[in-house]
Backbone as JSON Lines, residues from 0, in Angstrom:
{"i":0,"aa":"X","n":[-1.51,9.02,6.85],"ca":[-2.54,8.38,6.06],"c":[-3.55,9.42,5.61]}
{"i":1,"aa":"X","n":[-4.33,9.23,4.77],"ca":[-5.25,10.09,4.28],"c":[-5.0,10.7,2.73]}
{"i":2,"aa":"X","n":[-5.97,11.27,2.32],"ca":[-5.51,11.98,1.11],"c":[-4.53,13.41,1.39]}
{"i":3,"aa":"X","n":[-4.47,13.87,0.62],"ca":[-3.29,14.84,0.48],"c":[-2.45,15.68,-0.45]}
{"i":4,"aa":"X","n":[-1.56,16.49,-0.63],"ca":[-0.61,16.63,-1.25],"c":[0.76,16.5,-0.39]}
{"i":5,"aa":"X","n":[1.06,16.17,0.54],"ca":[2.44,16.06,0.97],"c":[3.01,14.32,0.61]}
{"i":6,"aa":"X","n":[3.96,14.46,0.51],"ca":[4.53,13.11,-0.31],"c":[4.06,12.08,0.06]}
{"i":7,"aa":"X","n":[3.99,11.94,1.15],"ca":[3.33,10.42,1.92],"c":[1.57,10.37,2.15]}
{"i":8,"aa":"X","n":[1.0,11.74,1.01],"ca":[0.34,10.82,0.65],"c":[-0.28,10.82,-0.71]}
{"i":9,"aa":"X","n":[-1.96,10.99,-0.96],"ca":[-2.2,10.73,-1.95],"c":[-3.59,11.22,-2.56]}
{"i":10,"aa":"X","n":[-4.41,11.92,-3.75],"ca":[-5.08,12.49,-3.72],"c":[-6.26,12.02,-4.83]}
{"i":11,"aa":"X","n":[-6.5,11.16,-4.92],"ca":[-7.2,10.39,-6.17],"c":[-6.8,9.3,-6.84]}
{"i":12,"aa":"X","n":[-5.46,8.28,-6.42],"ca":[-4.77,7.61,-6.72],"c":[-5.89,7.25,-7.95]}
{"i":13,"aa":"X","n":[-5.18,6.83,-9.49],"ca":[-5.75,5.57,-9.97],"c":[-5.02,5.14,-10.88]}
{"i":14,"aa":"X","n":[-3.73,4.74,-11.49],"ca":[-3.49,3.27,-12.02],"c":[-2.18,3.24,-11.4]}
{"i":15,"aa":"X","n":[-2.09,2.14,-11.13],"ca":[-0.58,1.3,-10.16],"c":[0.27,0.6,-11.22]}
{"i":16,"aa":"X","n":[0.95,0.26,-10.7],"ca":[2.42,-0.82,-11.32],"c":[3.27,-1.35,-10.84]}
{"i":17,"aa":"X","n":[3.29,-2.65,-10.96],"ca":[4.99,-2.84,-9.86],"c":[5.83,-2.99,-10.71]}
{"i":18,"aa":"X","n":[6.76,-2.58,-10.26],"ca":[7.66,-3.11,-11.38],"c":[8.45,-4.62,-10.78]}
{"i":19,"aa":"X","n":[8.22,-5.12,-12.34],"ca":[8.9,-6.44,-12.2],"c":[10.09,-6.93,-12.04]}
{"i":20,"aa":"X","n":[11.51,-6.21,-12.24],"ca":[12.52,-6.06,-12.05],"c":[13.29,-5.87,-11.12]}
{"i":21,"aa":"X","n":[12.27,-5.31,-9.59],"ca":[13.2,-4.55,-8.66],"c":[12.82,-5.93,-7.53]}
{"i":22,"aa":"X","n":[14.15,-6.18,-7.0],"ca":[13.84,-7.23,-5.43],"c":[13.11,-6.03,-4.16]}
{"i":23,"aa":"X","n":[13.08,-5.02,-4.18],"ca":[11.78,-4.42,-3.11],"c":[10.45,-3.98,-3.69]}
{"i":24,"aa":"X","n":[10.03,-4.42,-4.91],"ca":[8.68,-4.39,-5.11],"c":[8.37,-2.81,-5.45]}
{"i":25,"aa":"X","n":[9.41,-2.11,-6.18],"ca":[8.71,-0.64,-6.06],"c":[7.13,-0.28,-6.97]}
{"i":26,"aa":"X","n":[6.41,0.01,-6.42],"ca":[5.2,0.28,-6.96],"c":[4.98,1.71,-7.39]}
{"i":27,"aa":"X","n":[4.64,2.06,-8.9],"ca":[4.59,3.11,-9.29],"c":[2.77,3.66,-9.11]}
{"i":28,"aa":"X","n":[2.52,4.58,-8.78],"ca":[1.11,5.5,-8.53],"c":[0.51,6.72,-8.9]}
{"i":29,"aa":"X","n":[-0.4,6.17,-9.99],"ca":[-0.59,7.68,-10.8],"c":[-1.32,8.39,-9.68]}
{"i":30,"aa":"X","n":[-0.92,9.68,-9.35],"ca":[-1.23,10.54,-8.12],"c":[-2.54,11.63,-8.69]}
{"i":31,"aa":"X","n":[-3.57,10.88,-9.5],"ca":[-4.33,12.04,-10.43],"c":[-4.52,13.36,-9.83]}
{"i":32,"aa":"X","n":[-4.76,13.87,-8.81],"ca":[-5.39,15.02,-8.76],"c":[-3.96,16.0,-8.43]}
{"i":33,"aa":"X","n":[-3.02,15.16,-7.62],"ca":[-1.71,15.8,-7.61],"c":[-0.74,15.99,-8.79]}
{"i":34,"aa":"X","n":[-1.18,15.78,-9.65],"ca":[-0.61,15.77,-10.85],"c":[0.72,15.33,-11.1]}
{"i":35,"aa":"X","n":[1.13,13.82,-10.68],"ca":[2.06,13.53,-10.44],"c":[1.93,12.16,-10.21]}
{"i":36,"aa":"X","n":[3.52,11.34,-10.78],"ca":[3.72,10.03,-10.53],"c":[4.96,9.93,-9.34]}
{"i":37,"aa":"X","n":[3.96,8.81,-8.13],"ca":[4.47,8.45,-7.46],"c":[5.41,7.45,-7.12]}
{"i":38,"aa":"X","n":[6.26,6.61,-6.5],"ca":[6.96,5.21,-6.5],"c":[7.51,5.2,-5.16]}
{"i":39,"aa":"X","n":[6.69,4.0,-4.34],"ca":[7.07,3.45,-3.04],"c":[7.99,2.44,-3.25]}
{"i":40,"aa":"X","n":[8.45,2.29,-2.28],"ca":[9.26,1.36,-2.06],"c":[8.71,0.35,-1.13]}
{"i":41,"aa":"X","n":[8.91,-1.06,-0.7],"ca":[8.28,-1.91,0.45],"c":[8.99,-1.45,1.91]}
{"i":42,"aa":"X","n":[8.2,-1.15,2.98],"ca":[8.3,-0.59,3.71],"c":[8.45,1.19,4.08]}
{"i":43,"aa":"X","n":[8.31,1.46,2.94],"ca":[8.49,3.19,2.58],"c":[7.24,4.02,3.22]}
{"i":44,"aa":"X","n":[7.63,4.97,4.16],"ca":[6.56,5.65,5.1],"c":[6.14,7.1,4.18]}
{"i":45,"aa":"X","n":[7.27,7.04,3.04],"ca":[7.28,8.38,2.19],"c":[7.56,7.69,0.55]}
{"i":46,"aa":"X","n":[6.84,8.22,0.09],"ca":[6.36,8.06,-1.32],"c":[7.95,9.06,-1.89]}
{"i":47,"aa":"X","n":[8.18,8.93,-3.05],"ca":[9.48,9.3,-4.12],"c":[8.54,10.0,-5.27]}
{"i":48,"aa":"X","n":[9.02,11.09,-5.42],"ca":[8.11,12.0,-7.18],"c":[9.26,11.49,-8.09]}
{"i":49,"aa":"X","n":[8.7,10.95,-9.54],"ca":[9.0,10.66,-10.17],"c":[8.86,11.66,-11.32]}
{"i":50,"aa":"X","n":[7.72,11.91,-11.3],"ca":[7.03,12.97,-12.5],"c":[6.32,13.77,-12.18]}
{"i":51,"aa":"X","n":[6.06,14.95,-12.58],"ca":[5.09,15.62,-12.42],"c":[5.48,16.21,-11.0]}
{"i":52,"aa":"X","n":[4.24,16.8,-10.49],"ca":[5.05,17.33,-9.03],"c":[4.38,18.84,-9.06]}
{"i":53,"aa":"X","n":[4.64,19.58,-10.64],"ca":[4.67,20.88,-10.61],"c":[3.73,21.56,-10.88]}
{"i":54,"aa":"X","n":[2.93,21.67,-10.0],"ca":[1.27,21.47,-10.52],"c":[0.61,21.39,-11.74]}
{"i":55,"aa":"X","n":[-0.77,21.52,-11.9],"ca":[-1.1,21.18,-13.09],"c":[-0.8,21.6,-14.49]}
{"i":56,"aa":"X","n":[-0.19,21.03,-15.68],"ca":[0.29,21.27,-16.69],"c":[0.5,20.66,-18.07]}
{"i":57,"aa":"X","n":[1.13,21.88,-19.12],"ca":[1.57,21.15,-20.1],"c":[2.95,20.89,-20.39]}
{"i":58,"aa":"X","n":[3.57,21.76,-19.58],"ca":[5.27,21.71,-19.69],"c":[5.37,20.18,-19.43]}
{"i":59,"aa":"X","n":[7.22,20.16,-19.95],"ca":[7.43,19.03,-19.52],"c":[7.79,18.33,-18.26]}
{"i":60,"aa":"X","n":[7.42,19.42,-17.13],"ca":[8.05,19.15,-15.8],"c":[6.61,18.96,-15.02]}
{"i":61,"aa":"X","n":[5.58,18.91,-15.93],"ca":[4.27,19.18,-15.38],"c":[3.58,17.52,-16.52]}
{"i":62,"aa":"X","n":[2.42,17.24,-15.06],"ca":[1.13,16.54,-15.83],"c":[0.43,17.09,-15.78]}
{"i":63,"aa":"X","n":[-1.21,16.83,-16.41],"ca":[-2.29,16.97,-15.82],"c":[-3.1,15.83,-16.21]}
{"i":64,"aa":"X","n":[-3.66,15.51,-14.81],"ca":[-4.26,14.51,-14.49],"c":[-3.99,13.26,-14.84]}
{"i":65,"aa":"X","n":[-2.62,12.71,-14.49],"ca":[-2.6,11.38,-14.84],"c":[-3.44,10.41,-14.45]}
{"i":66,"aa":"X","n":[-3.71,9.55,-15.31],"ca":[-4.54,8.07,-14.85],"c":[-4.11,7.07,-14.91]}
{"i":67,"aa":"X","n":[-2.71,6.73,-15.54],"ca":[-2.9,5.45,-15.9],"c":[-0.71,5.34,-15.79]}
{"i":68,"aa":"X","n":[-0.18,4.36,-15.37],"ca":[1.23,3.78,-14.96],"c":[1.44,3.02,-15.5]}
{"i":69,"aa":"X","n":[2.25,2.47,-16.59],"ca":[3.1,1.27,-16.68],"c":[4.59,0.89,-16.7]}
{"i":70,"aa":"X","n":[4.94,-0.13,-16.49],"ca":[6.43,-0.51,-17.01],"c":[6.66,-1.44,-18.31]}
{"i":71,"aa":"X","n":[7.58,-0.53,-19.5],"ca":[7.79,-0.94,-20.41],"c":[8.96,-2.6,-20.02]}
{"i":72,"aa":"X","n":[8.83,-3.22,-21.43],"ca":[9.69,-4.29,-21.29],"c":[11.23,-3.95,-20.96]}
{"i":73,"aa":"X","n":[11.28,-2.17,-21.89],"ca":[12.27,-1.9,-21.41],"c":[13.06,-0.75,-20.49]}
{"i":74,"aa":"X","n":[12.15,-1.24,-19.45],"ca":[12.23,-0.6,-17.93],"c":[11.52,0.56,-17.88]}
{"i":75,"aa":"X","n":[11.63,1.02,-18.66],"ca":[10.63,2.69,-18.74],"c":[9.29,2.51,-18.31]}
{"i":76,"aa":"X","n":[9.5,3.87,-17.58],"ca":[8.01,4.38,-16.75],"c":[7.16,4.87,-17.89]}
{"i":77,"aa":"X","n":[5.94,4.28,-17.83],"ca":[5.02,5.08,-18.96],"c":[3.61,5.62,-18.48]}
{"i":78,"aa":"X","n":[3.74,6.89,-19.26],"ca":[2.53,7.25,-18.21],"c":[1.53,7.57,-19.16]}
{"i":79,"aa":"X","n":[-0.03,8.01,-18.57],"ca":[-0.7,8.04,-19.6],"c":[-1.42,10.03,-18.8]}
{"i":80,"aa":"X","n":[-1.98,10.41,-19.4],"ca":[-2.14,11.6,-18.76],"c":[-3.26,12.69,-19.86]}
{"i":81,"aa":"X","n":[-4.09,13.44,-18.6],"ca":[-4.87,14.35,-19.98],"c":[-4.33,15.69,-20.11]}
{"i":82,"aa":"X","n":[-2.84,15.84,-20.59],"ca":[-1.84,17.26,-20.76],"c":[-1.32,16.6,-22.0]}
């Protein structure tokens, strides 16, 4: 528990998502200061990188500072970010 950079946990969290589609509730987590999108699963003691990850950036393997998560109608992760 606590803030962090190791996967399980989290460093400024701010916009969430569940997605509506999945029977375990995966919840997507813009990880702002880690520069990176997260996605738990229900019961998950360790968070999954989705995006980002590679510290702060403009590449495409990189965010910076995401804020904001959604799920499109058609399933896609959308993220919002200042890179």
């Amino acid at each position: 528990t606590g803030w962090g950079t190791e996967m399980g946990k989290l460093n400024y969290p701010h916009g969430i998502a569940l997605h509506p589609g999945t029977d375990n509730g995966t919840l997507y987590i813009a990880d702002t200061q880690n520069h990176r999108i997260v996605a738990w699963q229900d019961n998950d003691a360790v968070g999954r990188m989705i995006a980002g990850g590679f510290g702060e950036g403009s590449s495409v393997k990189q965010l910076r500072f995401p804020h904001a998560v959604t799920i499109g109608a058609d399933n896609v992760v959308y993220v919002a970010d200042s890179g």
